[in-house]
CSV table of C-alpha atoms in Angstrom, one decimal:
chain,number,residue,atom,x,y,z
A,1,MET,CA,-24.9,25.6,-3.9
A,2,PRO,CA,-21.2,24.8,-4.0
A,3,ARG,CA,-19.5,25.6,-0.7
A,4,GLN,CA,-16.3,27.7,-0.2
A,5,LYS,CA,-13.1,25.8,-0.8
A,6,GLU,CA,-11.9,23.9,2.3
A,7,ILE,CA,-8.4,24.4,3.5
A,8,LEU,CA,-6.3,21.8,5.2
A,9,SER,CA,-3.4,22.7,7.5
A,10,ASN,CA,-0.2,20.7,7.0
A,11,TRP,CA,-0.6,19.0,10.4
A,12,SER,CA,-4.1,18.0,9.5
A,13,GLY,CA,-2.8,16.5,6.2
A,14,ILE,CA,0.0,14.6,8.0
A,15,SER,CA,-2.5,13.3,10.6
A,16,LEU,CA,-5.0,12.2,8.0
A,17,LEU,CA,-2.3,10.5,6.0
A,18,GLY,CA,-0.7,8.8,9.1
A,19,MET,CA,-4.0,7.5,10.4
A,20,PHE,CA,-5.1,6.3,7.0
A,21,MET,CA,-1.8,4.4,6.4
A,22,MET,CA,-1.8,2.8,9.8
A,23,GLY,CA,-5.5,2.0,9.4
A,24,THR,CA,-5.6,-1.7,9.5
A,25,SER,CA,-1.9,-2.6,9.8
A,26,ILE,CA,-1.9,-1.4,13.4
A,27,ILE,CA,-4.1,-4.2,14.4
A,28,THR,CA,-3.6,-7.0,11.8
A,29,MET,CA,0.1,-6.5,11.2
A,30,ALA,CA,0.1,-6.5,7.5
A,31,GLY,CA,3.1,-8.3,6.0
A,32,LYS,CA,3.5,-10.6,9.0
A,33,ASP,CA,3.6,-13.6,6.6
A,34,ALA,CA,7.2,-12.5,5.8
A,35,GLY,CA,8.2,-13.7,9.3
A,36,MET,CA,11.0,-11.8,11.0
A,37,ASP,CA,11.9,-10.1,7.7
A,38,VAL,CA,8.8,-7.9,8.1
A,39,LEU,CA,11.0,-5.6,10.3
A,40,LEU,CA,13.3,-5.1,7.2
A,41,ALA,CA,10.3,-4.9,4.9
A,42,LEU,CA,9.0,-1.8,6.8
A,43,PRO,CA,11.8,0.5,5.8
A,44,MET,CA,11.8,-0.9,2.3
A,45,ALA,CA,8.1,-0.2,1.9
A,46,ALA,CA,8.8,3.3,3.2
A,47,VAL,CA,11.2,3.9,0.4
A,48,ALA,CA,8.6,2.7,-2.1
A,49,ASN,CA,6.0,4.9,-0.5
A,50,ILE,CA,8.2,7.9,-0.8
A,51,LEU,CA,8.7,7.2,-4.5
A,52,LEU,CA,5.0,6.9,-4.9
A,53,ALA,CA,4.6,10.2,-3.0
A,54,PHE,CA,6.8,11.9,-5.7
A,55,MET,CA,4.3,10.8,-8.4
A,56,TYR,CA,1.3,11.9,-6.4
A,57,THR,CA,2.8,15.2,-5.5
A,58,ARG,CA,3.7,15.9,-9.2
A,59,ILE,CA,0.0,15.1,-10.1
A,60,LEU,CA,-1.1,17.6,-7.5
A,61,THR,CA,1.4,20.4,-8.4
A,62,LEU,CA,0.9,20.2,-12.2
A,63,TYR,CA,-2.1,22.4,-11.8
A,64,PRO,CA,-2.1,23.6,-8.2
A,65,GLY,CA,-5.5,23.3,-6.5
A,66,LYS,CA,-6.7,20.6,-8.9
A,67,SER,CA,-7.2,17.1,-7.6
A,68,MET,CA,-6.5,14.0,-9.7
A,69,MET,CA,-10.1,13.7,-10.8
A,70,ASP,CA,-10.0,17.4,-11.9
A,71,LEU,CA,-6.9,16.6,-13.9
A,72,GLN,CA,-8.5,13.6,-15.5
A,73,GLU,CA,-11.5,15.6,-16.6
A,74,MET,CA,-9.2,18.3,-18.1
A,75,ILE,CA,-7.1,15.7,-20.0
A,76,PHE,CA,-9.5,12.9,-21.0
A,77,GLY,CA,-12.8,14.7,-21.2
A,78,LYS,CA,-15.7,12.3,-21.3
A,79,LEU,CA,-13.4,9.3,-21.0
A,80,SER,CA,-12.5,10.5,-17.5
A,81,LYS,CA,-15.8,8.9,-16.3
A,82,LEU,CA,-14.1,5.5,-16.8
A,83,PHE,CA,-11.3,6.6,-14.5
A,84,TYR,CA,-13.9,7.8,-11.9
A,85,LEU,CA,-15.7,4.5,-12.1
A,86,LEU,CA,-12.5,2.5,-11.4
A,87,THR,CA,-11.7,4.9,-8.5
A,88,VAL,CA,-15.2,4.5,-7.0
A,89,TRP,CA,-14.9,0.8,-7.3
A,90,ILE,CA,-11.7,0.5,-5.4
A,91,ALA,CA,-12.8,3.1,-2.8
A,92,LEU,CA,-16.0,1.2,-2.2
A,93,HIS,CA,-14.0,-2.0,-1.9
A,94,VAL,CA,-11.5,-0.7,0.6
A,95,ALA,CA,-14.3,0.9,2.6
A,96,THR,CA,-16.1,-2.4,2.7
A,97,MET,CA,-13.0,-4.3,3.9
A,98,THR,CA,-12.4,-1.6,6.6
A,99,LEU,CA,-15.9,-1.8,7.8
A,100,ILE,CA,-15.9,-5.6,7.9
A,101,LEU,CA,-12.7,-5.6,9.8
A,102,PHE,CA,-14.2,-3.1,12.3
A,103,GLY,CA,-17.2,-5.3,12.8
A,104,GLU,CA,-15.2,-8.5,13.1
A,105,PHE,CA,-12.7,-6.9,15.5
A,106,ILE,CA,-15.3,-5.6,17.9
A,107,GLN,CA,-17.3,-8.8,17.6
A,108,VAL,CA,-14.3,-11.0,18.3
A,109,VAL,CA,-12.8,-9.0,21.2
A,110,SER,CA,-15.7,-7.6,23.1
A,111,LEU,CA,-19.2,-8.1,21.7
A,112,PRO,CA,-19.5,-11.7,20.4
A,113,GLU,CA,-23.3,-11.7,20.6
A,114,THR,CA,-23.8,-8.4,18.7
A,115,PRO,CA,-24.5,-8.9,15.0
A,116,ARG,CA,-21.8,-7.4,12.7
A,117,TYR,CA,-24.2,-5.3,10.7
A,118,PHE,CA,-25.2,-3.5,13.9
A,119,ILE,CA,-21.7,-2.5,14.7
A,120,CYS,CA,-21.0,-1.6,11.0
A,121,GLY,CA,-24.1,0.5,10.9
A,122,PHE,CA,-23.2,2.8,13.8
A,123,ILE,CA,-19.6,3.2,12.6
A,124,ALA,CA,-20.8,4.0,9.1
A,125,ALA,CA,-23.3,6.6,10.4
A,126,LEU,CA,-20.5,8.3,12.2
A,127,ALA,CA,-18.3,8.3,9.1
A,128,ILE,CA,-21.2,9.8,7.1
A,129,TRP,CA,-21.5,12.6,9.6
A,130,LEU,CA,-17.8,13.3,9.4
A,131,VAL,CA,-17.7,13.3,5.6
A,132,LYS,CA,-20.7,15.5,5.4
A,133,ASP,CA,-19.1,18.0,7.8
A,134,GLY,CA,-16.3,18.4,5.2
A,135,LEU,CA,-12.6,17.8,4.8
A,136,GLU,CA,-11.7,20.7,7.1
A,137,VAL,CA,-13.5,19.2,10.1
A,138,MET,CA,-12.1,15.7,9.2
A,139,GLY,CA,-8.6,17.2,9.2
A,140,ARG,CA,-9.1,19.1,12.5
A,141,TRP,CA,-10.5,15.9,14.1
A,142,ALA,CA,-7.5,13.9,12.8
A,143,GLY,CA,-5.1,16.6,14.0
A,144,PHE,CA,-6.5,16.2,17.5
A,145,ALA,CA,-6.8,12.4,17.5
A,146,PHE,CA,-3.4,11.6,15.9
A,147,PRO,CA,-1.2,12.8,18.9
A,148,VAL,CA,-3.5,10.9,21.2
A,149,PHE,CA,-3.1,7.8,19.0
A,150,LEU,CA,0.8,8.2,19.1
A,151,LEU,CA,0.7,8.8,22.8
A,152,ILE,CA,-1.2,5.5,23.3
A,153,ILE,CA,1.2,3.6,21.1
A,154,THR,CA,4.2,5.0,23.0
A,155,GLY,CA,2.7,4.5,26.5
A,156,VAL,CA,1.5,0.9,25.8
A,157,SER,CA,4.9,0.0,24.3
A,158,LEU,CA,6.7,1.4,27.3
A,159,LEU,CA,4.5,-0.6,29.6
A,160,SER,CA,5.4,-3.8,27.6
A,161,ILE,CA,9.1,-3.4,28.3
A,162,GLU,CA,8.9,-6.0,31.1
A,163,ASP,CA,7.5,-8.6,28.7
A,164,ILE,CA,9.9,-7.9,25.8
A,165,ARG,CA,12.4,-10.7,25.1
A,166,LEU,CA,14.9,-9.6,22.5
A,167,ASP,CA,16.2,-13.1,22.1
A,168,THR,CA,13.0,-13.9,20.1
A,169,LEU,CA,14.2,-11.5,17.3
A,170,GLY,CA,16.0,-13.0,14.4
A,171,PRO,CA,17.3,-14.7,12.3
A,172,PHE,CA,16.8,-12.3,9.4
A,173,LEU,CA,16.8,-13.2,5.8
A,174,SER,CA,17.1,-16.9,6.7
A,175,LYS,CA,14.9,-17.9,3.7
A,176,GLY,CA,16.5,-15.5,1.2
A,177,LEU,CA,15.0,-12.4,-0.4
A,178,HIS,CA,11.6,-13.8,-1.4
A,179,PRO,CA,9.9,-13.5,2.1
A,180,LEU,CA,11.3,-9.9,2.3
A,181,LEU,CA,9.7,-9.0,-1.0
A,182,THR,CA,6.4,-10.6,-0.3
A,183,GLY,CA,6.4,-8.8,3.1
A,184,THR,CA,7.2,-5.5,1.5
A,185,PHE,CA,4.4,-5.5,-1.1
A,186,PRO,CA,1.4,-5.4,1.4
A,187,LEU,CA,3.1,-2.6,3.3
A,188,ILE,CA,3.3,-0.3,0.3
A,189,ALA,CA,0.5,2.1,0.9
A,190,LEU,CA,-1.0,2.4,-2.6
A,191,GLY,CA,-4.0,3.9,-0.8
A,192,LEU,CA,-1.9,7.1,-0.8
A,193,ALA,CA,-3.5,7.6,-4.2
A,194,PHE,CA,-6.8,8.5,-2.4
A,195,PHE,CA,-4.9,11.5,-1.1
A,196,THR,CA,-4.7,13.0,-4.6
A,197,GLU,CA,-8.4,13.9,-3.8
A,198,VAL,CA,-7.5,15.4,-0.4
A,199,PHE,CA,-4.2,17.2,-0.6
A,200,ASN,CA,-5.4,19.6,-3.3
A,201,HIS,CA,-7.0,21.3,-0.3
A,202,LEU,CA,-3.7,21.9,1.5
A,203,GLY,CA,-3.2,25.5,2.4
A,204,ASN,CA,0.3,25.6,0.9
A,205,SER,CA,0.5,23.4,-2.2
A,206,ARG,CA,4.3,23.8,-2.2
A,207,LYS,CA,4.6,21.7,0.9
A,208,THR,CA,2.6,18.8,-0.5
A,209,PHE,CA,5.6,16.5,-0.7
A,210,ARG,CA,6.8,17.5,2.8
A,211,VAL,CA,3.3,16.5,4.1
A,212,PHE,CA,3.5,13.2,2.3
A,213,LEU,CA,7.1,12.6,3.6
A,214,PHE,CA,6.4,13.4,7.2
A,215,GLY,CA,3.2,11.3,7.2
A,216,ILE,CA,5.1,8.3,5.7
A,217,LEU,CA,8.1,8.6,8.1
A,218,LEU,CA,5.9,9.0,11.1
A,219,THR,CA,3.8,6.0,10.1
A,220,THR,CA,6.8,3.8,9.4
A,221,PHE,CA,8.4,4.6,12.8
A,222,SER,CA,5.2,4.0,14.6
A,223,LEU,CA,4.5,0.7,12.8
A,224,PHE,CA,8.1,-0.4,13.3
A,225,PHE,CA,7.8,0.0,17.1
A,226,VAL,CA,4.4,-1.7,17.2
A,227,TYR,CA,5.7,-4.6,15.1
A,228,LEU,CA,8.9,-4.9,17.2
A,229,ARG,CA,6.9,-4.9,20.4
A,230,ASN,CA,4.4,-7.5,19.1
A,231,ILE,CA,7.2,-9.9,17.8
A,232,SER,CA,9.4,-9.5,20.9
A,233,VAL,CA,6.5,-10.0,23.3
A,234,LEU,CA,4.7,-12.9,21.5
A,235,GLY,CA,7.4,-14.5,19.4
A,236,MET,CA,7.1,-14.7,15.6
A,237,SER,CA,5.2,-17.9,15.2
A,238,PHE,CA,2.5,-17.0,17.7
A,239,THR,CA,2.2,-13.5,16.1
A,240,GLN,CA,1.7,-15.1,12.7
A,241,SER,CA,-1.0,-17.3,14.1
A,242,LEU,CA,-3.1,-14.5,15.4
A,243,TYR,CA,-5.5,-12.2,13.5
A,244,PHE,CA,-5.1,-9.3,15.9
A,245,PRO,CA,-1.5,-9.7,17.4
A,246,SER,CA,-1.4,-6.1,18.8
A,247,TYR,CA,-4.4,-6.9,21.0
A,248,ALA,CA,-2.9,-10.1,22.3
A,249,ALA,CA,0.5,-8.5,22.9
A,250,VAL,CA,-0.9,-5.7,25.0
A,251,GLY,CA,-3.2,-8.0,26.8
A,252,ILE,CA,-0.1,-9.6,28.5
A,253,ILE,CA,0.8,-6.4,30.3
A,254,ASN,CA,0.5,-6.9,34.0
A,255,ILE,CA,2.4,-4.5,36.2
A,256,GLY,CA,2.3,-5.4,39.9
A,257,ASN,CA,-1.1,-7.0,39.5
A,258,PHE,CA,-2.4,-3.5,39.4
A,259,LEU,CA,-2.0,-2.2,35.9
A,260,GLN,CA,-3.5,-4.9,33.6
A,261,ARG,CA,-6.2,-5.5,31.0
A,262,ILE,CA,-5.2,-2.4,29.1
A,263,GLU,CA,-5.8,-3.9,25.7
A,264,VAL,CA,-8.8,-1.6,25.5
A,265,ALA,CA,-6.1,1.0,24.5
A,266,VAL,CA,-5.5,-1.0,21.3
A,267,SER,CA,-9.2,-1.0,20.6
A,268,VAL,CA,-9.4,2.7,21.0
A,269,ASN,CA,-6.4,3.2,18.7
A,270,PHE,CA,-8.0,1.0,16.0
A,271,ILE,CA,-11.3,2.8,16.2
A,272,LEU,CA,-9.5,6.1,15.8
A,273,VAL,CA,-7.5,5.2,12.8
A,274,GLY,CA,-10.1,2.8,11.2
A,275,PHE,CA,-12.7,5.5,11.4
A,276,ILE,CA,-10.5,7.9,9.5
A,277,ARG,CA,-9.7,5.3,6.9
A,278,LEU,CA,-13.4,4.6,6.3
A,279,SER,CA,-14.2,8.3,6.1
A,280,ILE,CA,-11.5,8.9,3.5
A,281,CYS,CA,-12.7,6.0,1.4
A,282,LEU,CA,-16.3,7.3,1.7
A,283,TYR,CA,-15.2,10.8,0.8
A,284,VAL,CA,-13.4,9.5,-2.4
A,285,ALA,CA,-16.2,7.2,-3.4
A,286,SER,CA,-18.9,9.9,-3.0
A,287,LYS,CA,-16.8,12.4,-4.8
A,288,GLY,CA,-16.3,10.0,-7.7
A,289,ILE,CA,-20.0,9.1,-7.8
A,290,SER,CA,-21.1,12.8,-7.7
A,291,ARG,CA,-18.7,13.4,-10.6
A,292,LEU,CA,-20.1,10.4,-12.5
A,293,PHE,CA,-23.6,11.8,-12.2
A,294,GLY,CA,-22.6,15.4,-12.6
A,295,PHE,CA,-23.5,16.7,-9.1
A,296,GLN,CA,-22.0,19.9,-7.7
A,297,ASP,CA,-21.6,18.7,-4.2
A,298,HIS,CA,-20.6,15.2,-2.9
A,299,ARG,CA,-22.2,15.6,0.5
A,300,ALA,CA,-25.7,14.8,-0.4
A,301,ILE,CA,-24.6,11.5,-2.0
A,302,THR,CA,-22.4,10.4,1.0
A,303,ALA,CA,-25.2,8.7,3.0
A,304,PRO,CA,-26.5,6.5,0.2
A,305,VAL,CA,-22.9,5.5,-0.7
A,306,ALA,CA,-22.4,4.5,2.9
A,307,PHE,CA,-25.6,2.4,2.8
A,308,LEU,CA,-24.2,0.6,-0.2
A,309,VAL,CA,-21.0,-0.1,1.7
A,310,MET,CA,-23.0,-1.4,4.6
A,311,ALA,CA,-24.9,-3.6,2.2
A,312,PHE,CA,-21.7,-4.9,0.6
A,313,THR,CA,-20.5,-5.9,4.1
A,314,LEU,CA,-23.3,-8.4,4.2
A,315,PHE,CA,-22.0,-10.6,1.4
A,316,ALA,CA,-18.4,-9.6,0.5
A,317,PHE,CA,-16.6,-11.6,3.2
A,318,ARG,CA,-18.4,-13.9,5.6
A,319,ASN,CA,-15.8,-13.7,8.4
A,320,ILE,CA,-12.3,-12.6,9.4
A,321,VAL,CA,-10.8,-15.8,8.2
A,322,GLU,CA,-12.1,-15.2,4.6
A,323,LEU,CA,-11.1,-11.5,4.7
A,324,SER,CA,-7.7,-12.2,6.1
A,325,GLU,CA,-6.9,-14.9,3.6
A,326,TRP,CA,-8.1,-12.7,0.7
A,327,VAL,CA,-6.2,-9.6,2.0
A,328,ASN,CA,-3.0,-11.5,2.3
A,329,SER,CA,-3.1,-13.4,-1.0
A,330,THR,CA,-5.0,-11.3,-3.4
A,331,TYR,CA,-5.4,-7.7,-2.3
A,332,PRO,CA,-1.8,-6.5,-2.6
A,333,TYR,CA,-1.8,-7.4,-6.3
A,334,TYR,CA,-5.4,-6.6,-7.1
A,335,ARG,CA,-5.1,-2.9,-6.1
A,336,VAL,CA,-2.1,-2.2,-8.3
A,337,PRO,CA,-4.0,-1.3,-11.5
A,338,PHE,CA,-6.3,1.0,-9.6
A,339,LEU,CA,-3.9,2.7,-7.3
A,340,PHE,CA,-0.7,2.7,-9.3
A,341,PHE,CA,-1.3,2.5,-13.0
A,342,LEU,CA,-4.3,4.8,-13.0
A,343,PRO,CA,-2.4,7.7,-11.4
A,344,LEU,CA,0.6,6.8,-13.6
A,345,VAL,CA,-1.4,7.3,-16.8
A,346,THR,CA,-2.9,10.5,-15.4
A,347,TRP,CA,0.5,11.8,-14.4
A,348,VAL,CA,2.1,11.1,-17.8
A,349,ALA,CA,-0.8,12.6,-19.7
A,350,GLY,CA,-0.8,15.5,-17.3
A,351,GLU,CA,2.8,16.2,-17.9
A,352,ILE,CA,2.2,16.2,-21.7
A,353,LYS,CA,-0.8,18.6,-21.3
A,354,ALA,CA,1.1,20.9,-18.9
A,355,ARG,CA,4.0,21.1,-21.3
A,356,LYS,CA,1.7,21.9,-24.2
A,357,ASP,CA,-0.1,24.6,-22.2
A,358,ARG,CA,3.3,26.2,-21.2
A,359,ARG,CA,4.4,26.2,-24.8
A,360,LYS,CA,1.1,27.9,-25.8
A,361,ALA,CA,1.5,30.5,-23.1
A,362,THR,CA,5.0,31.4,-24.2
A,363,LEU,CA,4.1,31.6,-28.0
A,364,PRO,CA,3.3,35.1,-29.3
A,365,PRO,CA,-0.4,35.6,-30.1
A,366,ALA,CA,-1.4,34.8,-33.7
A,367,LEU,CA,-2.0,37.8,-35.9
B,1,MET,CA,-36.0,-9.3,10.2
B,2,LEU,CA,-34.0,-7.2,12.7
B,3,LYS,CA,-31.4,-6.6,10.0
B,4,ILE,CA,-34.0,-5.1,7.6
B,5,ALA,CA,-35.5,-3.1,10.4
B,6,PHE,CA,-32.1,-1.7,11.3
B,7,PHE,CA,-31.4,-0.8,7.7
B,8,ILE,CA,-34.8,0.9,7.3
B,9,THR,CA,-34.2,2.9,10.5
B,10,ILE,CA,-30.8,4.2,9.3
B,11,ILE,CA,-32.1,5.0,5.9
B,12,THR,CA,-35.2,6.8,7.4
B,13,ILE,CA,-32.9,9.0,9.5
B,14,PHE,CA,-31.0,10.2,6.4
B,15,VAL,CA,-34.3,10.6,4.5
B,16,PHE,CA,-35.0,13.5,6.9
B,17,VAL,CA,-31.4,14.7,6.8
B,18,ASP,CA,-30.8,14.6,3.1
B,19,LEU,CA,-33.7,13.6,0.9
B,20,ILE,CA,-36.4,15.9,2.2
B,21,PRO,CA,-34.2,19.0,2.1
B,22,ALA,CA,-33.2,18.0,-1.5
B,23,LEU,CA,-36.8,17.7,-2.5
B,24,ARG,CA,-37.6,21.1,-0.9
B,25,ARG,CA,-34.8,22.6,-3.0
B,26,ARG,CA,-36.4,20.8,-6.0
B,27,ASN,CA,-33.1,19.0,-6.5
B,28,ILE,CA,-34.7,16.0,-8.2
B,29,ARG,CA,-31.5,14.4,-9.4
B,30,TYR,CA,-30.0,14.2,-5.9
B,31,ALA,CA,-33.3,12.8,-4.6
B,32,ALA,CA,-33.4,10.2,-7.4
B,33,ALA,CA,-29.8,9.2,-6.8
B,34,PHE,CA,-30.5,9.0,-3.0
B,35,LEU,CA,-33.5,6.8,-3.6
B,36,ALA,CA,-31.8,4.6,-6.1
B,37,PHE,CA,-28.7,3.8,-4.0
B,38,SER,CA,-30.9,3.4,-0.8
B,39,CYS,CA,-33.2,1.0,-2.6
B,40,LEU,CA,-30.2,-1.0,-4.0
B,41,ALA,CA,-28.7,-1.3,-0.5
B,42,LEU,CA,-32.1,-2.3,1.0
B,43,SER,CA,-32.7,-4.9,-1.6
B,44,ILE,CA,-29.3,-6.4,-1.0
B,45,CYS,CA,-30.2,-6.5,2.7
B,46,ILE,CA,-33.5,-8.2,2.1
B,47,LEU,CA,-32.0,-10.7,-0.3
B,48,THR,CA,-29.4,-11.8,2.2
B,49,GLU,CA,-32.0,-12.0,4.9
B,50,LEU,CA,-34.1,-14.2,2.7
B,51,GLY,CA,-31.1,-16.5,2.4
B,52,VAL,CA,-30.2,-15.7,-1.2
B,53,LYS,CA,-26.5,-16.2,-1.7
B,54,ILE,CA,-25.2,-13.1,-3.5
B,55,PRO,CA,-21.8,-14.0,-5.1
B,56,SER,CA,-19.0,-12.1,-3.6
B,57,PRO,CA,-16.6,-10.4,-6.1
B,58,ALA,CA,-13.7,-11.5,-4.0
B,59,LYS,CA,-13.7,-15.0,-5.5
B,60,PRO,CA,-13.5,-14.1,-9.2
B,61,ILE,CA,-10.9,-11.5,-8.3
B,62,LYS,CA,-8.8,-14.0,-6.5
B,63,THR,CA,-9.1,-16.5,-9.4
B,64,ALA,CA,-8.0,-13.8,-11.8
B,65,VAL,CA,-5.0,-12.7,-9.7
B,66,ASP,CA,-3.9,-16.3,-9.2
B,67,ALA,CA,-4.1,-16.9,-13.0
B,68,LEU,CA,-2.2,-13.7,-13.7
B,69,LEU,CA,0.5,-14.6,-11.2
B,70,ARG,CA,0.4,-18.3,-12.3
B,71,ARG,CA,0.1,-19.5,-8.7
């Protein structure tokens, strides 16, 4: 039996978006290959994200209450299944990468003897639980966890003040514009496209763009401070050589031999945001699969979809080295067709359909 | 072997949570989809445990992207 429509508050929406966007960048520092220019790349990526948010908002407001998949069904009919298939593929892929990063991070920093599949299994089981409880619960949980997450970032950054050396910053743009552009591209959150399946549940659809905007700005500010702290504490070349620079930067904190070893705060933060990222990907993938097979409710299919993701983690990437290399060199380009061109086609077709519908509505009825 | 046992345990938990209620409601399509996806996941797990190298999609994707960008 289909359930009642779930309603997300604006704060829940902002929290979900913020946590999803920061997901892996908070720990791996996406775009760090650009060197010092990554600090300039962050605001540039924010501008690109806001432009993308315009498109996603337009998709969601063409027919208020309808998600992108609903719109695709209305426009393309049976052909929409091809769109669902592509969305499911990228959602499963992102979920797999997030789960592998989870497993690798926990294995590298604290549980080296524990097999990765074991860590992934427990996190996936939790994500299944959250997705099955529904978007409203997910939103409320994110609304509670996001302030905690921001508080941890602020607190830990303040504690690092003693170790910050501002002379490590700069020079900027020393190698021209190319590093800036290559650093900006991985920071553009094309994953925002997943939120076209989430924000149709916002209580007030007129505020969709505002939710996108606040989420993007909050994420950019938080990431900027995290990146600035990491670079000024560790230095650029050391930061670039690490897989988890945030963890190393916070590990240095030692105040009066009393307050030290607080890198666990970074782990908590990553678990909070990574968990939401995984849940959103699972939600989108199970929604797409349930539409492919014509099911009414996506909840019953969430668990087997998560089993598939768990199985993919066994062979997709063997370790963090392989994953990191692929994410830096291939992923920023590979996701473009799925997360940019697919919504673009839907948006253009949706505009044409909406215009036709409006014209029909204003025409006098045929005699 | 531990990997397979772990997978079976997790799947069994969700058999009670999802599959049996679906069967009670005579929702055969859900049950079939559940079984199909779970079997697929379990067979991937068994194959990797047996040492079969399943090709990762990451490599052909990387080759395609490199060719497209002429790197």
